[in-house]
Amino acid sequence: NQKQKNVFYFVIFGTMLPLNNISVIIHTCDEYSHFWDGWYTMFDHFGFLDLDWPIYFCNEEIELPFNDPRILQIKTGKSKKYMGIEERDWLPTYGGPKQIDEGWSDRLITALNSVQTKYVLYMQEDQWPFKQIDAILFNKLLNFVRFNDVNGLRLHRLTSPYVLDEYEETDHYIQNKKILKAKKDGGFLLCHQPTIWNREFLLNVNIPGEGFRDNEYAGTERVKKQYKDPKIFLYHHHWFLEKSASSAGLWIPEIEWEYREVARERVVYNYFNMIKKSE
């Protein structure tokens, strides 16, 4: 018997909602289904699936390869994809033709409209944790978002591509680490890195028919136009493999190696009955 989860609910218009009022949106497409087993293995092994935040795995049409009651599927429908050149002032020109996905934002909008929580933690299928999830920390981060009416709280490190002058200090600390605020004139206010978003805010700054590159660049400009002071913050936290598992649909070798070794570790645990079950 699966042990009972310590989750409390309240009723709004006949619908049961968790008191923490957040869902996890995993955004993917069916062409990336060869990464889904890696996603499941890493999220399960490092305790993310036991965070007690409802998880919605949002793909296009095919069924999921795993059957786990902690994961709910949302089928967003297919979008139009093809290889081509996007000519935009803000888009990088390196690398030649790239995949263009004209319905990327349509699928995101469908996913956001399919959940009812006030907040969503947005992630993609190739962003995987590499260490045990700190549930106390994650709930403190959620409380910061709730009590400060935050539009978005980004949960990643400021790695080398980010410009430090596009952020400013605040007086807020969580576990002795200062929270930063993204300046309005900075880049990537709409960011695809793991972020706790106010769901209505994220819906307001998305439009149909937009590809994923346009979504970050043009979406950032929409944030600047629509909000005088967008409350987008960042908590500098290293908890997932920031080199994503995929590049243009192909495995990144070192991330694939990490996933295979975690899968092997799970075999070792089972073989030796290594983990003591809780009473």
Short mmCIF file of C-alpha atoms in Angstrom, two decimals:
data_model
loop_
_atom_site.label_atom_id
_atom_site.label_comp_id
_atom_site.label_asym_id
_atom_site.label_seq_id
_atom_site.Cartn_x
_atom_site.Cartn_y
_atom_site.Cartn_z
CA ASN A 1 0.00 0.00 0.00
CA GLN A 2 1.27 3.42 -0.91
CA LYS A 3 1.74 5.47 2.24
CA GLN A 4 -0.74 8.29 2.67
CA LYS A 5 0.59 11.69 1.59
CA ASN A 6 0.46 14.52 4.10
CA VAL A 7 -1.42 16.86 1.76
CA PHE A 8 -4.41 19.01 2.74
CA TYR A 9 -7.05 20.28 0.32
CA PHE A 10 -9.79 22.89 0.15
CA VAL A 11 -12.77 23.18 -2.18
CA ILE A 12 -13.32 26.00 -4.70
CA PHE A 13 -16.43 25.70 -6.89
CA GLY A 14 -16.54 21.96 -6.24
CA THR A 15 -12.90 21.37 -7.21
CA MET A 16 -10.31 19.98 -4.80
CA LEU A 17 -7.17 22.13 -4.77
CA PRO A 18 -4.02 21.67 -2.68
CA LEU A 19 -3.51 24.31 -0.01
CA ASN A 20 -0.08 25.16 -1.42
CA ASN A 21 -1.90 25.95 -4.72
CA ILE A 22 0.94 25.09 -7.10
CA SER A 23 1.31 22.63 -9.95
CA VAL A 24 4.39 21.49 -11.83
CA ILE A 25 4.18 21.86 -15.62
CA ILE A 26 6.58 19.63 -17.58
CA HIS A 27 6.51 20.96 -21.15
CA THR A 28 7.58 18.57 -23.92
CA CYS A 29 6.80 17.35 -27.42
CA ASP A 30 6.39 13.82 -28.71
CA GLU A 31 9.59 13.98 -30.78
CA TYR A 32 11.51 14.15 -27.48
CA SER A 33 9.90 11.03 -26.01
CA HIS A 34 13.31 9.30 -25.95
CA PHE A 35 14.18 11.62 -23.03
CA TRP A 36 11.11 10.81 -20.98
CA ASP A 37 12.51 7.73 -19.26
CA GLY A 38 15.51 9.80 -18.20
CA TRP A 39 13.19 12.50 -16.88
CA TYR A 40 11.18 9.97 -14.87
CA THR A 41 14.26 8.20 -13.51
CA MET A 42 15.96 11.39 -12.33
CA PHE A 43 12.82 13.00 -10.88
CA ASP A 44 11.86 9.85 -9.02
CA HIS A 45 15.36 9.00 -7.77
CA PHE A 46 15.99 12.44 -6.28
CA GLY A 47 12.60 12.79 -4.60
CA PHE A 48 10.96 15.42 -6.78
CA LEU A 49 7.90 13.22 -7.28
CA ASP A 50 7.42 13.19 -3.50
CA LEU A 51 7.39 16.97 -3.15
CA ASP A 52 3.56 16.81 -3.04
CA TRP A 53 3.21 19.40 -5.80
CA PRO A 54 0.86 17.95 -8.46
CA ILE A 55 2.88 17.16 -11.59
CA TYR A 56 1.39 17.57 -15.07
CA PHE A 57 3.39 16.02 -17.90
CA CYS A 58 2.31 17.95 -20.98
CA ASN A 59 3.01 16.32 -24.33
CA GLU A 60 1.20 16.25 -27.65
CA GLU A 61 -0.62 12.99 -28.43
CA ILE A 62 1.16 9.77 -27.43
CA GLU A 63 0.71 7.91 -24.15
CA LEU A 64 3.35 8.12 -21.45
CA PRO A 65 5.76 5.17 -21.00
CA PHE A 66 5.37 5.29 -17.20
CA ASN A 67 2.32 4.66 -15.06
CA ASP A 68 2.63 6.60 -11.83
CA PRO A 69 -0.31 8.11 -9.89
CA ARG A 70 1.88 11.08 -8.90
CA ILE A 71 1.98 12.20 -12.55
CA LEU A 72 -1.01 13.47 -14.53
CA GLN A 73 -0.89 13.71 -18.32
CA ILE A 74 -2.12 16.65 -20.39
CA LYS A 75 -2.31 16.11 -24.15
CA THR A 76 -1.94 19.50 -25.80
CA GLY A 77 -2.33 18.42 -29.45
CA LYS A 78 0.22 18.56 -32.25
CA SER A 79 1.93 21.69 -33.49
CA LYS A 80 3.53 22.53 -36.83
CA LYS A 81 7.30 21.90 -36.85
CA TYR A 82 9.83 22.17 -39.65
CA MET A 83 13.45 23.07 -40.28
CA GLY A 84 14.02 26.63 -41.45
CA ILE A 85 15.62 30.01 -40.89
CA GLU A 86 13.98 32.51 -38.57
CA GLU A 87 14.93 36.08 -39.42
CA ARG A 88 14.45 38.19 -36.32
CA ASP A 89 16.55 41.04 -34.97
CA TRP A 90 16.75 39.34 -31.58
CA LEU A 91 17.44 35.76 -32.69
CA PRO A 92 20.94 34.22 -32.79
CA THR A 93 22.14 33.52 -36.32
CA TYR A 94 24.60 30.73 -35.49
CA GLY A 95 24.16 27.14 -36.57
CA GLY A 96 22.19 27.48 -39.82
CA PRO A 97 18.65 26.08 -40.14
CA LYS A 98 16.88 25.27 -36.88
CA GLN A 99 13.66 23.56 -35.95
CA ILE A 100 10.76 25.99 -36.06
CA ASP A 101 7.74 25.12 -33.93
CA GLU A 102 4.91 27.51 -34.76
CA GLY A 103 2.60 26.05 -32.14
CA TRP A 104 5.01 25.87 -29.20
CA SER A 105 3.18 28.65 -27.35
CA ASP A 106 -0.24 27.17 -28.22
CA ARG A 107 0.73 23.98 -26.42
CA LEU A 108 1.99 25.94 -23.41
CA ILE A 109 -1.23 27.97 -23.28
CA THR A 110 -3.28 24.75 -23.42
CA ALA A 111 -1.27 23.31 -20.53
CA LEU A 112 -1.67 26.45 -18.42
CA ASN A 113 -5.42 26.54 -19.07
CA SER A 114 -5.69 22.88 -18.05
CA VAL A 115 -4.56 23.41 -14.45
CA GLN A 116 -6.34 25.43 -11.80
CA THR A 117 -3.61 26.35 -9.34
CA LYS A 118 -2.57 29.97 -8.87
CA TYR A 119 1.10 29.11 -9.40
CA VAL A 120 3.00 26.76 -11.66
CA LEU A 121 6.58 25.57 -11.57
CA TYR A 122 7.49 25.48 -15.26
CA MET A 123 10.14 23.05 -16.49
CA GLN A 124 11.07 21.23 -19.70
CA GLU A 125 11.60 17.51 -20.13
CA ASP A 126 15.39 17.68 -20.43
CA GLN A 127 16.04 19.62 -17.20
CA TRP A 128 16.78 17.05 -14.50
CA PRO A 129 17.66 17.23 -10.79
CA PHE A 130 21.03 15.83 -9.80
CA LYS A 131 20.63 15.78 -6.01
CA GLN A 132 17.95 15.11 -3.41
CA ILE A 133 15.20 17.71 -3.49
CA ASP A 134 15.06 19.91 -0.40
CA ALA A 135 11.31 20.01 0.21
CA ILE A 136 11.64 22.54 3.05
CA LEU A 137 13.53 24.93 0.78
CA PHE A 138 11.07 24.54 -2.11
CA ASN A 139 8.11 25.30 0.14
CA LYS A 140 9.92 28.36 1.54
CA LEU A 141 10.42 29.54 -2.03
CA LEU A 142 6.74 29.03 -2.75
CA ASN A 143 5.82 30.97 0.39
CA PHE A 144 8.02 33.86 -0.74
CA VAL A 145 6.13 33.92 -4.05
CA ARG A 146 2.75 33.79 -2.34
CA PHE A 147 3.35 36.39 0.37
CA ASN A 148 5.10 38.90 -1.91
CA ASP A 149 2.69 38.64 -4.85
CA VAL A 150 5.55 37.66 -7.15
CA ASN A 151 5.06 37.28 -10.91
CA GLY A 152 7.93 34.84 -11.29
CA LEU A 153 10.72 33.33 -9.17
CA ARG A 154 13.47 31.77 -11.25
CA LEU A 155 15.25 28.78 -9.68
CA HIS A 156 18.63 28.47 -11.37
CA ARG A 157 22.17 29.75 -11.19
CA LEU A 158 23.39 32.85 -12.97
CA THR A 159 25.72 30.91 -15.22
CA SER A 160 28.23 32.60 -17.53
CA PRO A 161 25.78 33.64 -20.34
CA TYR A 162 23.83 35.87 -17.93
CA VAL A 163 24.72 39.55 -17.47
CA LEU A 164 25.04 40.30 -13.75
CA ASP A 165 24.17 44.00 -14.16
CA GLU A 166 20.68 42.95 -15.30
CA TYR A 167 19.89 41.97 -11.68
CA GLU A 168 19.75 43.89 -8.43
CA GLU A 169 19.92 43.01 -4.76
CA THR A 170 16.90 42.81 -2.48
CA ASP A 171 16.45 42.62 1.28
CA HIS A 172 14.92 39.14 1.02
CA TYR A 173 16.83 36.05 2.16
CA ILE A 174 15.90 32.38 2.08
CA GLN A 175 18.15 30.01 4.01
CA ASN A 176 20.70 32.83 4.34
CA LYS A 177 20.91 33.39 0.59
CA LYS A 178 19.82 36.72 -0.89
CA ILE A 179 17.10 36.82 -3.52
CA LEU A 180 17.82 38.96 -6.59
CA LYS A 181 15.37 40.96 -8.71
CA ALA A 182 15.53 41.08 -12.51
CA LYS A 183 15.71 44.65 -13.77
CA LYS A 184 12.96 45.67 -16.17
CA ASP A 185 15.42 46.74 -18.87
CA GLY A 186 17.27 43.39 -18.73
CA GLY A 187 16.94 40.39 -20.99
CA PHE A 188 15.07 37.12 -20.59
CA LEU A 189 12.29 38.39 -18.34
CA LEU A 190 10.31 35.58 -19.94
CA CYS A 191 12.63 32.66 -19.39
CA HIS A 192 12.31 28.91 -19.98
CA GLN A 193 14.58 28.00 -17.08
CA PRO A 194 12.76 26.40 -14.11
CA THR A 195 10.60 29.15 -12.63
CA ILE A 196 7.67 29.43 -10.23
CA TRP A 197 5.23 31.61 -12.18
CA ASN A 198 1.96 33.22 -11.31
CA ARG A 199 -0.11 31.27 -13.81
CA GLU A 200 -2.25 34.24 -14.87
CA PHE A 201 0.86 36.36 -15.44
CA LEU A 202 2.39 33.67 -17.65
CA LEU A 203 -0.85 33.36 -19.61
CA ASN A 204 -1.07 37.15 -20.05
CA VAL A 205 2.37 37.41 -21.64
CA ASN A 206 1.93 34.48 -24.02
CA ILE A 207 0.34 34.65 -27.47
CA PRO A 208 -0.64 31.85 -29.88
CA GLY A 209 1.44 30.85 -32.88
CA GLU A 210 4.83 31.58 -31.36
CA GLY A 211 7.95 29.42 -31.45
CA PHE A 212 10.11 28.81 -28.40
CA ARG A 213 12.87 31.24 -29.43
CA ASP A 214 10.41 34.06 -30.17
CA ASN A 215 8.69 33.27 -26.91
CA GLU A 216 11.69 34.24 -24.80
CA TYR A 217 12.81 37.24 -26.86
CA ALA A 218 9.51 38.75 -28.00
CA GLY A 219 7.82 37.57 -24.80
CA THR A 220 10.33 39.59 -22.78
CA GLU A 221 9.36 42.70 -24.75
CA ARG A 222 5.68 42.01 -24.00
CA VAL A 223 6.47 41.80 -20.28
CA LYS A 224 8.17 45.21 -20.46
CA LYS A 225 5.22 46.77 -22.28
CA GLN A 226 2.46 45.23 -20.16
CA TYR A 227 3.98 45.64 -16.68
CA LYS A 228 5.40 48.83 -15.20
CA ASP A 229 7.32 46.88 -12.57
CA PRO A 230 7.37 43.15 -13.34
CA LYS A 231 8.08 41.34 -10.10
CA ILE A 232 10.47 38.71 -11.43
CA PHE A 233 13.04 37.43 -8.96
CA LEU A 234 15.82 34.86 -8.95
CA TYR A 235 17.01 32.43 -6.29
CA HIS A 236 20.52 31.30 -7.18
CA HIS A 237 20.25 27.56 -6.55
CA HIS A 238 22.13 24.65 -8.10
CA TRP A 239 19.76 21.69 -8.04
CA PHE A 240 19.37 20.50 -11.64
CA LEU A 241 21.71 19.68 -14.51
CA GLU A 242 21.92 23.07 -16.19
CA LYS A 243 23.41 21.56 -19.32
CA SER A 244 20.15 20.12 -20.63
CA ALA A 245 20.02 16.46 -21.66
CA SER A 246 19.33 17.34 -25.31
CA SER A 247 20.59 19.53 -28.10
CA ALA A 248 18.42 19.60 -31.23
CA GLY A 249 16.91 16.30 -30.13
CA LEU A 250 20.24 14.54 -29.61
CA TRP A 251 21.70 13.39 -26.30
CA ILE A 252 24.36 15.44 -24.56
CA PRO A 253 26.84 12.60 -23.81
CA GLU A 254 27.81 13.58 -20.26
CA ILE A 255 24.16 14.02 -19.23
CA GLU A 256 23.21 10.70 -20.77
CA TRP A 257 26.07 9.13 -18.81
CA GLU A 258 24.75 10.69 -15.57
CA TYR A 259 21.27 9.33 -16.25
CA ARG A 260 22.56 5.82 -17.02
CA GLU A 261 24.58 5.79 -13.79
CA VAL A 262 21.56 6.89 -11.75
CA ALA A 263 19.54 4.11 -13.40
CA ARG A 264 22.36 1.69 -12.46
CA GLU A 265 22.32 2.97 -8.87
CA ARG A 266 18.63 2.15 -8.65
CA VAL A 267 19.43 -1.40 -9.77
CA VAL A 268 22.09 -1.65 -7.04
CA TYR A 269 19.64 -0.43 -4.40
CA ASN A 270 17.07 -3.04 -5.43
CA TYR A 271 19.60 -5.86 -5.78
CA PHE A 272 20.87 -5.46 -2.22
CA ASN A 273 17.59 -4.24 -0.68
CA MET A 274 19.75 -1.30 0.39
CA ILE A 275 17.23 1.36 1.46
CA LYS A 276 15.41 0.78 4.73
CA LYS A 277 11.68 1.27 4.28
CA SER A 278 10.01 3.80 6.54
CA GLU A 279 7.78 2.35 9.24
#
